[in-house]
CSV table of C-alpha atoms in Angstrom, one decimal:
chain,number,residue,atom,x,y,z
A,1,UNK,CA,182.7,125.8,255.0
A,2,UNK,CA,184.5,128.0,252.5
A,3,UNK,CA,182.6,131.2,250.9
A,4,UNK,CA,179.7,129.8,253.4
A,5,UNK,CA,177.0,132.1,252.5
A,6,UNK,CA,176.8,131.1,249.1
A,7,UNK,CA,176.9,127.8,249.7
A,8,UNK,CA,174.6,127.3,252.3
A,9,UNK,CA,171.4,127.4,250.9
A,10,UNK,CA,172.2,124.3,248.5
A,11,UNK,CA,174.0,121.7,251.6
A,12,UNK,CA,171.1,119.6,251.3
A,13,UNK,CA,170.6,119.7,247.7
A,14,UNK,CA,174.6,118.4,247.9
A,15,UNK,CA,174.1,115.3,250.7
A,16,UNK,CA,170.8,114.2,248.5
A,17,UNK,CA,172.8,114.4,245.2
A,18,UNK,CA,175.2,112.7,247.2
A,19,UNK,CA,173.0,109.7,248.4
A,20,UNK,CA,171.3,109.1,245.0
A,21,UNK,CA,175.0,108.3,243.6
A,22,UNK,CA,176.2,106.5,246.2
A,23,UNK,CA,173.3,104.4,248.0
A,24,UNK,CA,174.1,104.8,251.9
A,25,UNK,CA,176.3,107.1,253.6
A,26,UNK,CA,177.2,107.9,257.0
A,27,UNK,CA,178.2,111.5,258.6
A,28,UNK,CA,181.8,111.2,258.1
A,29,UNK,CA,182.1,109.6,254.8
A,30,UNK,CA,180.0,112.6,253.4
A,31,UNK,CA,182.5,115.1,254.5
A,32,UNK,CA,185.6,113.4,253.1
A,33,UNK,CA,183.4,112.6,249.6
A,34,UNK,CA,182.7,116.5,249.5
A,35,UNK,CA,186.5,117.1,250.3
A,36,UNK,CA,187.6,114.9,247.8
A,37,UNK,CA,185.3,115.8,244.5
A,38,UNK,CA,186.1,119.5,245.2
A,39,UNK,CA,189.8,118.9,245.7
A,40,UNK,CA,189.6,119.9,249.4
A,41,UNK,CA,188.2,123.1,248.3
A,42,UNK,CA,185.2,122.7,250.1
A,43,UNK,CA,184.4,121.5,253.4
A,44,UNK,CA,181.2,121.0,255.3
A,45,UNK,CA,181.5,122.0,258.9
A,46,UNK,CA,180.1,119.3,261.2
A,47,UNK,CA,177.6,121.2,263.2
A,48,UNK,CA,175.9,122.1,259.7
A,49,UNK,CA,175.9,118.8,258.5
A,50,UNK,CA,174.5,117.0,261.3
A,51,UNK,CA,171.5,119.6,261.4
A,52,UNK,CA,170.9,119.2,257.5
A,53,UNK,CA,170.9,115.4,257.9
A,54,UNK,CA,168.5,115.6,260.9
A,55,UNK,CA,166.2,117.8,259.3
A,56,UNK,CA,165.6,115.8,256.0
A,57,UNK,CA,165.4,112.7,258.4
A,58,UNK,CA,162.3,114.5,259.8
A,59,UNK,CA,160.6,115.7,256.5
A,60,UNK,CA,160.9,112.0,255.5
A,61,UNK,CA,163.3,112.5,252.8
A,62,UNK,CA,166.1,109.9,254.1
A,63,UNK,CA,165.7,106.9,256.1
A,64,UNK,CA,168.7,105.5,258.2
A,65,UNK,CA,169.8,102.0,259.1
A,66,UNK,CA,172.3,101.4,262.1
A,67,UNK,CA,174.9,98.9,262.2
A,68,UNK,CA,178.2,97.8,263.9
A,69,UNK,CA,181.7,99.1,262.5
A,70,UNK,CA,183.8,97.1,264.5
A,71,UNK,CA,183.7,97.9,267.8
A,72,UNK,CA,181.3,100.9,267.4
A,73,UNK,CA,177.5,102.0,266.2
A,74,UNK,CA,177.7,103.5,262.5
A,75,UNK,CA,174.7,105.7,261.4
A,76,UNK,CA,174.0,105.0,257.3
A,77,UNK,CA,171.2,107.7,256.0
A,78,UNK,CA,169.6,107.0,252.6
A,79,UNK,CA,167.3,108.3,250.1
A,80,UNK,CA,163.4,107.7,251.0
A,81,UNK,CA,161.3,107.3,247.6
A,82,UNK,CA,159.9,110.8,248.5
A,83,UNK,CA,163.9,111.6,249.1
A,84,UNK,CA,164.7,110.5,245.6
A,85,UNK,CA,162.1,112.8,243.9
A,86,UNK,CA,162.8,115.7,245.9
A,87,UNK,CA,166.5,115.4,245.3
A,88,UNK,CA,165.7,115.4,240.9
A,89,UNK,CA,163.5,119.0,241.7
A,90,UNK,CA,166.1,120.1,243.9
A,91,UNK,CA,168.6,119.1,241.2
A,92,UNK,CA,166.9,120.9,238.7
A,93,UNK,CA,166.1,124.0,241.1
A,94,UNK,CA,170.0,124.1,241.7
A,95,UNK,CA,171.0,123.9,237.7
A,96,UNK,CA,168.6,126.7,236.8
A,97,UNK,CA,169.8,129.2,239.9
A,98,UNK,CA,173.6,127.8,238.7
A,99,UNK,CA,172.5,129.1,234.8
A,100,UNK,CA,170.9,132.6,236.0
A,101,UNK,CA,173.7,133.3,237.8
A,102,UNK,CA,176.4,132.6,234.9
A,103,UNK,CA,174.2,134.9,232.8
A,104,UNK,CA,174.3,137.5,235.6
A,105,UNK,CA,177.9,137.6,236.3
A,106,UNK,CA,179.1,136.9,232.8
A,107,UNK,CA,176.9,139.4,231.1
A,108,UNK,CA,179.4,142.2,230.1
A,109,UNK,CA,177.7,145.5,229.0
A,110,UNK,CA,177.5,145.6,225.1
A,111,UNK,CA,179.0,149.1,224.2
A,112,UNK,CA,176.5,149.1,220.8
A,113,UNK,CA,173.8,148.8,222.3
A,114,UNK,CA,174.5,151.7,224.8
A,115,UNK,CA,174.5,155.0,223.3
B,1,UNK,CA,200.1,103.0,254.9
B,2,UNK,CA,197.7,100.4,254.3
B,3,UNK,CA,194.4,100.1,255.7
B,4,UNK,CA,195.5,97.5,258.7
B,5,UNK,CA,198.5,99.2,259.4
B,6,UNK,CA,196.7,102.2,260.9
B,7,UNK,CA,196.2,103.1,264.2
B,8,UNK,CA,192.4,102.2,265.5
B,9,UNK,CA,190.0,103.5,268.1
B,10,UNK,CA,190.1,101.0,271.1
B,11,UNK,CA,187.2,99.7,273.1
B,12,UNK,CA,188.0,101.7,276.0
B,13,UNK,CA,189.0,105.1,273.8
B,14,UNK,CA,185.1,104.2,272.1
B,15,UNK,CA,183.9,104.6,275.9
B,16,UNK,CA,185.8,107.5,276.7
B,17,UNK,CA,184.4,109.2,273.5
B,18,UNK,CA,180.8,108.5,275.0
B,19,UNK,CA,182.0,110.3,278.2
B,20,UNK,CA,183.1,113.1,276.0
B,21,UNK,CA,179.6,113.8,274.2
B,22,UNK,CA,178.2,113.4,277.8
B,23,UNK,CA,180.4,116.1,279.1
B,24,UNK,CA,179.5,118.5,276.6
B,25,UNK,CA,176.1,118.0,277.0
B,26,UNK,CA,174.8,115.3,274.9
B,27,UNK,CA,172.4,113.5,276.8
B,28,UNK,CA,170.5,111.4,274.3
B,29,UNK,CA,171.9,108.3,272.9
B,30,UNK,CA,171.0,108.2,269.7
B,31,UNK,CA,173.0,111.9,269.0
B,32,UNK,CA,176.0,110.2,271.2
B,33,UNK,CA,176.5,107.2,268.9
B,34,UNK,CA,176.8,109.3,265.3
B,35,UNK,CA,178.5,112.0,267.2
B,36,UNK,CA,181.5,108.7,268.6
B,37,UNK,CA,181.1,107.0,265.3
B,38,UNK,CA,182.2,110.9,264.0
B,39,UNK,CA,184.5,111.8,266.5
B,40,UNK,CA,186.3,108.1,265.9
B,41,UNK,CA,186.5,107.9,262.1
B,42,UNK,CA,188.3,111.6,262.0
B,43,UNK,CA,190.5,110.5,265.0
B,44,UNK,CA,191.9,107.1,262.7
B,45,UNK,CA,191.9,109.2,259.7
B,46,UNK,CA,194.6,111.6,262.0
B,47,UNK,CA,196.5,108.8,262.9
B,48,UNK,CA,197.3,107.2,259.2
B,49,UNK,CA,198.8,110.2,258.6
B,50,UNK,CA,200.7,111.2,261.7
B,51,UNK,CA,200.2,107.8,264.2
B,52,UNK,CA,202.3,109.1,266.8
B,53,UNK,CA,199.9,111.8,268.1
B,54,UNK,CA,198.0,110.9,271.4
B,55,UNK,CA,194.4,110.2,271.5
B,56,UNK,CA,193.4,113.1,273.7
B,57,UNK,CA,195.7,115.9,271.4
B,58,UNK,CA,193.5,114.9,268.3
B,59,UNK,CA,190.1,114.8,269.8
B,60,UNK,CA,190.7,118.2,270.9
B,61,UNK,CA,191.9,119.3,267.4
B,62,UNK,CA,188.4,117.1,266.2
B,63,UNK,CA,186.3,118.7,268.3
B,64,UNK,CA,187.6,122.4,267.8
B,65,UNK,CA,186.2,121.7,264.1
B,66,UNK,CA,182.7,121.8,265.5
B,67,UNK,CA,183.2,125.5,266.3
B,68,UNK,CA,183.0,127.3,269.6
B,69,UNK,CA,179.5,126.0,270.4
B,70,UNK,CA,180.8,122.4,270.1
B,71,UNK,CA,177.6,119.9,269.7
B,72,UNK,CA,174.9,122.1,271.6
B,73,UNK,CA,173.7,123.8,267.9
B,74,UNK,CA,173.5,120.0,266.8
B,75,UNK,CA,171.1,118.7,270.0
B,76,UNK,CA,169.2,122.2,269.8
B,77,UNK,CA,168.4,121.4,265.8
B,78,UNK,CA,167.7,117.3,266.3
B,79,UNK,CA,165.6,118.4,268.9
B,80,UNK,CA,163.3,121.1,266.7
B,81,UNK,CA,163.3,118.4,263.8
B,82,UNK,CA,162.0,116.0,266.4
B,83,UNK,CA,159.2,118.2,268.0
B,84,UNK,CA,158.2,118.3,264.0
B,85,UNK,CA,158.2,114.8,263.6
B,86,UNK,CA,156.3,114.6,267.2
B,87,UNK,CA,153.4,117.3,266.1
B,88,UNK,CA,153.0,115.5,262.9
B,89,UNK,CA,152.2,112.0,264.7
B,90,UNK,CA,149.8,113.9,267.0
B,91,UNK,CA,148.2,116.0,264.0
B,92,UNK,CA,147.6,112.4,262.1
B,93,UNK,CA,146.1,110.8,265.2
B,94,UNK,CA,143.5,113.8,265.5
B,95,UNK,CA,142.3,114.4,261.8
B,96,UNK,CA,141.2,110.4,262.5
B,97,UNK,CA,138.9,112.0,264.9
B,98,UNK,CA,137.3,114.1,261.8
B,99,UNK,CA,137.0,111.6,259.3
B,100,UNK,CA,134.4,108.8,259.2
B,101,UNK,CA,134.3,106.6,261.2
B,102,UNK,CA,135.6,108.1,264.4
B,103,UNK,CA,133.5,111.3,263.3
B,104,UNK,CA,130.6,110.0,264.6
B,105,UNK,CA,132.0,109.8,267.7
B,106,UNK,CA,133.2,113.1,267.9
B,107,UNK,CA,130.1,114.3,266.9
B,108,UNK,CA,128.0,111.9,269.8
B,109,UNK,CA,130.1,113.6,272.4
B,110,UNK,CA,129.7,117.0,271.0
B,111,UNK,CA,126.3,116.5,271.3
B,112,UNK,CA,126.1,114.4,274.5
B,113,UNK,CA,127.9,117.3,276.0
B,114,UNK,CA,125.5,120.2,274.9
B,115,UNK,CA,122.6,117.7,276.3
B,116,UNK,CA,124.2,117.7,279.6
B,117,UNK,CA,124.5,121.8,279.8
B,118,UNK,CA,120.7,122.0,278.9
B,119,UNK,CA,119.5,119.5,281.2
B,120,UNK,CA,121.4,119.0,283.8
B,121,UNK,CA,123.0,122.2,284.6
B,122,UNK,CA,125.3,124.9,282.4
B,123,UNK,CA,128.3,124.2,285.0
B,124,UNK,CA,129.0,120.8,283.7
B,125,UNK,CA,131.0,122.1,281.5
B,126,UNK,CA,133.1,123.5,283.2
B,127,UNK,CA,133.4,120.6,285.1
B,128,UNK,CA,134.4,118.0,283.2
B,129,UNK,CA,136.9,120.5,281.7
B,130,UNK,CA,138.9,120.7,284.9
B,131,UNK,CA,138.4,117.3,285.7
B,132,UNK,CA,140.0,116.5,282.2
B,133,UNK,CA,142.6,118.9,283.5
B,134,UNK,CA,143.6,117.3,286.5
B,135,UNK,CA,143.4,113.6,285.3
B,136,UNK,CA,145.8,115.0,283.0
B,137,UNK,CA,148.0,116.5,285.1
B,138,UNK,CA,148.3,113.4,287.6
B,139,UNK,CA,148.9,110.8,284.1
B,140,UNK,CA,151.3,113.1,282.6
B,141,UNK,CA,153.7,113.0,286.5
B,142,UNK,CA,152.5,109.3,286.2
B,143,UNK,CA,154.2,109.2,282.6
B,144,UNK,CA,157.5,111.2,284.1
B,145,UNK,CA,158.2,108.8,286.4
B,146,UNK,CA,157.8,106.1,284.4
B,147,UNK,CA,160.2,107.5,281.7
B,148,UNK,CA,162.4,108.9,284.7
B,149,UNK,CA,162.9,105.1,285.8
B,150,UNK,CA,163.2,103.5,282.5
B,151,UNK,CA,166.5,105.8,282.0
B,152,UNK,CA,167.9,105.1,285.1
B,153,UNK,CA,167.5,101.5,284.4
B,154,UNK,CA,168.7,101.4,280.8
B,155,UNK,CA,171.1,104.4,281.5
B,156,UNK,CA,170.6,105.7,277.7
B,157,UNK,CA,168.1,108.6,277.1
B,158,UNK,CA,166.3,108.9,273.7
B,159,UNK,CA,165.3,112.0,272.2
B,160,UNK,CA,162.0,111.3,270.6
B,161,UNK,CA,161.2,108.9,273.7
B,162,UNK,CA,161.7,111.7,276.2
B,163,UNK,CA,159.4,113.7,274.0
B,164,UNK,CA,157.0,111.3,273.6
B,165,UNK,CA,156.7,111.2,277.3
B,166,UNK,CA,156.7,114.9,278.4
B,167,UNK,CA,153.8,115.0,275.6
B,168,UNK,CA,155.5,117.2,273.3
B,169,UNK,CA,156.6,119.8,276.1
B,170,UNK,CA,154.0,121.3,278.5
B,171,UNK,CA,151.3,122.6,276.1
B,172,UNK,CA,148.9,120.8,277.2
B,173,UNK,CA,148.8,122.9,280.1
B,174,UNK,CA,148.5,126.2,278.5
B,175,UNK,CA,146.1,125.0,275.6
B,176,UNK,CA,143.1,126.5,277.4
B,177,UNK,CA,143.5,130.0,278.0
B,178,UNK,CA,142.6,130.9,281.3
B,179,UNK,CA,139.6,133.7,280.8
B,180,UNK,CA,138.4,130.7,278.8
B,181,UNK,CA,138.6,128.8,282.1
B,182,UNK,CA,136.8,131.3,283.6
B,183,UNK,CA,134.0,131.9,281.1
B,184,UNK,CA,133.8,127.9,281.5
B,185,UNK,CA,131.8,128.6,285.1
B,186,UNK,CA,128.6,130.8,284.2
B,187,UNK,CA,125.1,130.1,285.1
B,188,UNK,CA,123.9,130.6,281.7
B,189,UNK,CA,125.0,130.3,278.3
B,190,UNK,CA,123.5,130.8,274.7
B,191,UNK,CA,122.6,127.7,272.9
B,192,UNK,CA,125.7,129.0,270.3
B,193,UNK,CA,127.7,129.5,273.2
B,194,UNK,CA,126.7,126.3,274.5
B,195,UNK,CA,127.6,124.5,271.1
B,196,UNK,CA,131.3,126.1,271.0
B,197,UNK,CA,132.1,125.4,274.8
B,198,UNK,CA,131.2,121.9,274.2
B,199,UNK,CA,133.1,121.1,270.8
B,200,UNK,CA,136.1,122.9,272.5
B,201,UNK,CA,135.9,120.9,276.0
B,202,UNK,CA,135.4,117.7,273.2
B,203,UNK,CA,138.5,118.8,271.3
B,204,UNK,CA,140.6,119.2,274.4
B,205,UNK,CA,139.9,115.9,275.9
B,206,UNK,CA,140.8,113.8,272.6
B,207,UNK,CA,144.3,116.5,272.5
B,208,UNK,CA,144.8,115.0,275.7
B,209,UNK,CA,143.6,111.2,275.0
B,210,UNK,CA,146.1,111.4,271.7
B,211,UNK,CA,149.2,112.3,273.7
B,212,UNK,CA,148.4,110.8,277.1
B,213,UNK,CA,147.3,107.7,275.8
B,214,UNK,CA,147.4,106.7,272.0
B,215,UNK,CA,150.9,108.0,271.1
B,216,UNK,CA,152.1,106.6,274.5
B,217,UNK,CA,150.8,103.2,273.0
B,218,UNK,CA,152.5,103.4,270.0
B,219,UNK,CA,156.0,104.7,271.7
B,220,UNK,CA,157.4,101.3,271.0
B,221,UNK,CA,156.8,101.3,267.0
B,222,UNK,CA,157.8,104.9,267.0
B,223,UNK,CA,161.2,104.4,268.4
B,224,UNK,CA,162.0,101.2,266.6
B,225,UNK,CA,161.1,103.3,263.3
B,226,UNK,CA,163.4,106.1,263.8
B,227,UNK,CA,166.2,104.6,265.6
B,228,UNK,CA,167.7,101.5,264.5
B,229,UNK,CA,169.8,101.2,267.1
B,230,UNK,CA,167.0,100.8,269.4
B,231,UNK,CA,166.4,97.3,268.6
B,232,UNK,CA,169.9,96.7,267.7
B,233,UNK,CA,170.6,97.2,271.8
B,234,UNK,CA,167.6,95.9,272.7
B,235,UNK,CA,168.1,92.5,271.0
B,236,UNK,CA,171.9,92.6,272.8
């Protein structure tokens, strides 16, 4: 994942944002989706996704359904209804750190107010 | 190139993809199906852009993505999210022990068990601890080899199953501490002392009873809930 530090803290705010536009998604499809909305710009490794996906599996915030893609098994995960509240404070958690951190790095140092 | 035009996976390149995650360690069915559904999709995707590359030169280039621990990071982290899942079944099953009605219970045996120290002699205790002990012991092998025969009959392993069956790991060995053991076989105790040994020995047999027996019961449900697949193949 590019820059991965500072993206790593909100992966699973992204997949949950994800699922509540799109319904069900498997593994793969959430890469490409990422890679495609950020013009390739970003791209989530598979051995973080995988773990992310797992873990929100076991705090009951996705549910999954298994079917057959031709001549394979395909993994969908969706949104529980404890998934699809946690993603809105998630949402909301992620907007606010995105708004403190444009006023951090954009604040330039007002030369009046200095003396 | 349209979407029929591209290269797909073949039956036998799906199978050689489940010998792959098996060679690097994947043991667990559920992990090996997402991990070949994975592997698959990025391999077809290759070949609409450049079709003449060979199967094996792109799941190499696939499976470098994954980084030089390949999918061991992924089966270490499903199986911490499934010990989770596992202590929060047990944890649910016991608190029914401290709410009414099975309270009462509790309590009756608490009490039954103090009874039994005063009267008929302060070693009983002890006693039926290590007897709980042992019985345990023996059901949990019994519950190995159980497990141990299903998976060479079905020849898929299931993550949550296994742990289901090993109980969670071997705690339930070293949930006593041993000078606790110890303090188990004295003559005499204080009546508090008396009151404590008994609602621990009480606590340890229902720990034991809740993952030797109840969750055992309900592996069934458990699996169908968290794996889909399960009763997919099952059904098959």
């Amino acid at each position: 994942m590019k820059n991965s530090q500072l993206y790593k803290g909100s992966l699973t705010t992204i997949i949950m944002k994800l699922l509540e536009e799109n319904g069900r998604m498997y593994g793969y499809e959430i890469t490409q989706k990422v890679k495609a909305l950020t013009n390739g710009e970003l791209n989530i490794t598979e051995g973080a996704l995988y773990p992310a996906l797992h873990k929100l599996e076991g705090e009951g915030f996705l549910d999954v359904e298994v079917e057959k893609a031709g001549n394979r098994l395909r993994k969908y995960y969706k949104l529980t209804e404890n998934g699809q509240k946690e993603t809105v404070n998630r949402l909301a958690e992620l907007e606010e750190f995105i708004k403190n951190m444009q006023s951090l790095v954009n604040s330039k140092i007002n030369p009046e107010v200095q003396f | 190139m349209k979407d029929d035009e591209i290269k797909k996976i073949s039956d036998e390149e799906v199978e050689k993809l489940y010998d792959f995650t098996k060679k690097h360690f994947v043991y667990y069915y559920d992990l090996q199906v997402e991990l070949v559904d994975h592997l698959a999709n990025a391999i077809e995707e290759k070949w609409g852009e450049q079709p003449q590359l060979s199967f094996d030169d792109v799941l190499k280039a696939e499976f470098k993505k994954f980084g030089i621990f390949g999918f061991t990071g992924i089966v270490e982290k499903r199986q911490l999210a499934l010990q989770k899942k596992y202590n929060k079944i047990l944890w649910g099953y016991f608190k029914e022990f401290f709410k009414l009605p099975k309270i009462m219970l509790t309590l009756a045996l608490i009490l039954f068990l103090v009874k039994a120290m005063q009267y008929i002699h302060p070693i009983t205790g002890g006693v039926l601890a290590l007897a709980i002990l042992l019985f345990s012991i023996v059901r949990f092998f019994v519950l190995n080899r159980q497990y141990n025969k299903k998976v060479k009959k079905t020849g898929r392993r299931w993550m949550l199953e296994e742990t289901i069956f090993r109980c969670g790991g071997i705690s339930f060995i070293v949930f006593i501490p041993y000078n606790f053991i110890q303090s188990l076989f004295k003559d005499e105790y204080t009546v508090t002392a008396q009151w404590i040994m008994a609602t621990a020995i009480v606590l340890f047999a229902l720990y034991e009873y809740i993952i030797l027996y109840v969750i055992i019961s309900k592996a069934e449900k458990l699996l169908n809930d968290t794996y889909p697949e399960y009763a997919v193949l099952k059904h098959n």
